[in-house]
Coordinates of C-alpha atoms and ligand atoms in Angstrom, one line a residue:
X1 CA 59.5 89.5 129.1
X2 CA 62.3 91.9 130.5
X3 CA 65.2 90.4 131.8
X4 CA 64.7 90.0 135.6
X5 CA 66.3 92.5 137.8
X6 CA 67.0 95.0 134.7
X7 CA 63.4 96.6 134.7
X8 CA 61.3 98.0 137.7
X9 CA 58.1 100.2 137.6
X10 CA 58.3 103.5 139.1
X11 CA 56.1 104.1 142.3
X12 CA 55.5 107.9 141.4
X13 CA 54.9 107.6 137.8
X14 CA 54.2 103.9 137.3
X15 CA 56.4 103.8 134.4
X16 CA 59.0 101.4 133.5
X17 CA 62.6 102.3 134.9
X18 CA 64.5 100.3 132.3
X19 CA 68.1 101.8 132.8
X20 CA 69.3 101.0 136.4
X21 CA 71.3 104.4 136.2
X22 CA 68.2 106.1 136.3
X23 CA 66.5 104.3 139.2
X24 CA 66.4 105.7 142.8
X25 CA 65.4 104.3 146.2
X26 CA 63.8 106.7 148.4
X27 CA 62.1 106.2 151.9
X28 CA 61.4 108.2 155.2
X29 CA 63.2 108.1 158.2
X30 CA 61.1 109.4 160.8
X31 CA 61.3 107.4 163.9
X32 CA 61.9 104.2 161.8
X33 CA 63.1 103.8 158.0
X34 CA 59.8 103.2 156.3
X35 CA 57.9 103.7 152.9
X36 CA 60.5 102.5 150.6
X37 CA 59.8 103.5 146.9
X38 CA 61.6 102.8 143.5
X39 CA 61.4 105.8 141.7
X40 CA 63.0 107.6 138.5
X41 CA 65.7 109.7 139.8
X42 CA 64.7 113.4 140.3
X43 CA 61.9 113.3 137.9
X44 CA 59.7 111.3 140.3
X45 CA 61.5 112.6 143.5
X46 CA 58.7 113.1 146.7
X47 CA 59.5 115.9 148.6
X48 CA 58.4 114.0 152.3
X49 CA 60.7 111.0 151.3
X50 CA 63.9 112.8 153.1
X51 CA 66.4 109.6 152.4
X52 CA 67.4 108.2 149.4
X53 CA 70.2 106.1 147.5
X54 CA 71.0 104.7 143.8
X55 CA 68.7 102.0 142.7
X56 CA 72.0 99.8 142.0
X57 CA 73.2 100.3 145.4
X58 CA 70.7 97.3 146.0
X59 CA 71.1 95.0 143.8
X60 CA 73.2 91.6 144.0
X61 CA 75.1 90.7 147.3
X62 CA 76.5 93.8 148.3
X63 CA 73.0 95.2 147.8
X64 CA 71.6 92.4 149.8
X65 CA 74.1 93.5 152.6
X66 CA 73.0 97.2 152.4
X67 CA 69.4 95.9 152.7
X68 CA 70.4 94.4 156.2
X69 CA 71.6 97.8 157.5
X70 CA 68.1 98.4 157.7
X71 CA 67.3 95.6 160.0
X72 CA 70.5 95.6 162.1
X73 CA 73.8 97.2 162.4
X74 CA 75.6 94.1 162.0
X75 CA 77.8 92.3 164.9
X76 CA 80.7 94.7 165.2
X77 CA 78.7 97.7 165.8
X78 CA 76.5 95.8 168.3
X79 CA 79.8 94.5 170.0
X80 CA 81.2 98.0 170.2
X81 CA 78.1 99.8 171.4
X82 CA 76.7 96.6 173.8
X83 CA 73.5 97.1 171.9
X84 CA 71.6 95.7 169.1
X85 CA 68.7 98.3 169.4
X86 CA 67.6 100.4 166.3
X87 CA 64.6 101.6 164.9
X88 CA 63.1 98.8 162.5
X89 CA 61.3 99.0 159.8
X90 CA 57.5 97.7 159.0
X91 CA 58.6 94.1 158.0
X92 CA 56.2 93.1 155.4
X93 CA 56.4 96.2 153.8
X94 CA 60.4 96.1 153.9
X95 CA 60.2 92.3 152.9
X96 CA 58.5 93.4 149.7
X97 CA 61.0 96.0 148.9
X98 CA 63.9 93.8 149.3
X99 CA 62.1 90.9 147.0
X100 CA 61.6 94.0 144.4
X101 CA 65.7 94.4 144.3
X102 CA 66.7 90.9 144.8
X103 CA 64.3 88.2 143.6
X104 CA 64.3 87.5 140.0
X105 CA 60.7 88.2 138.4
X106 CA 59.3 89.5 141.9
X107 CA 58.8 92.9 140.3
X108 CA 57.6 91.6 137.3
X109 CA 54.9 89.4 139.0
X110 CA 54.3 92.0 141.7
X111 CA 51.4 94.0 140.0
X112 CA 49.4 90.7 139.4
X113 CA 49.1 90.0 143.2
X114 CA 45.6 91.4 143.7
X115 CA 44.4 89.8 140.6
X116 CA 41.1 88.0 141.8
X117 CA 42.1 85.0 139.2
X118 CA 45.5 84.8 140.8
X119 CA 44.4 84.8 144.5
X120 CA 41.8 82.2 143.6
X121 CA 44.6 79.8 142.1
X122 CA 47.1 80.3 145.0
X123 CA 44.5 80.4 147.7
X124 CA 45.8 77.1 149.2
X125 CA 49.6 78.0 148.6
X126 CA 51.8 78.4 151.4
X127 CA 54.0 81.6 152.1
X128 CA 57.1 80.6 150.2
X129 CA 55.9 78.8 147.0
X130 CA 54.5 81.7 144.9
X131 CA 58.1 83.7 145.6
X132 CA 60.1 81.1 143.7
X133 CA 61.6 82.6 140.9
X134 CA 60.2 80.3 138.6
X135 CA 56.7 80.4 139.9
X136 CA 57.3 84.4 139.8
X137 CA 58.1 84.0 135.9
X138 CA 55.1 81.9 135.3
X139 CA 52.9 84.8 137.4
X140 CA 54.1 87.4 135.3
X141 CA 53.7 85.6 132.1
X142 CA 50.4 84.0 132.6
X143 CA 48.2 86.6 134.7
X144 CA 47.0 90.1 133.4
X145 CA 49.2 93.3 134.8
X146 CA 52.3 91.3 134.8
X147 CA 53.6 92.2 131.3
Ligands
ZN1 ZN1 58.7 107.8 137.6

């Protein structure tokens, strides 16, 4: 199995992105940030996605801090402006994206989340258990489509 947080599956062509330097994140900004996609830089760009940044910018602790700017400008700007209002991404969609770039094995397991066998096996699990890295690794290993 691929090392976690080293390989992604392109949302345009479906092929592996195994060089983080060739990965890019694109999203749409009209109204609010949305439709985040991980793609091969240039080759798989989508013209209707007007915002972009390098995939590596979203990785590690600094990347998590960058991800959070889409939810909150942070206390310094809030104190300066007197407001914490900003357009919000769709939270479920954004959580999926943040897990892809932050949680080990999420990307490998993600392609199996609609597998009927998996859905049956996890029907009585809570919202946290399946997304623990050890469990995600098992999902990626054991269910079709996660390899
Ligand atoms: Zn691609």
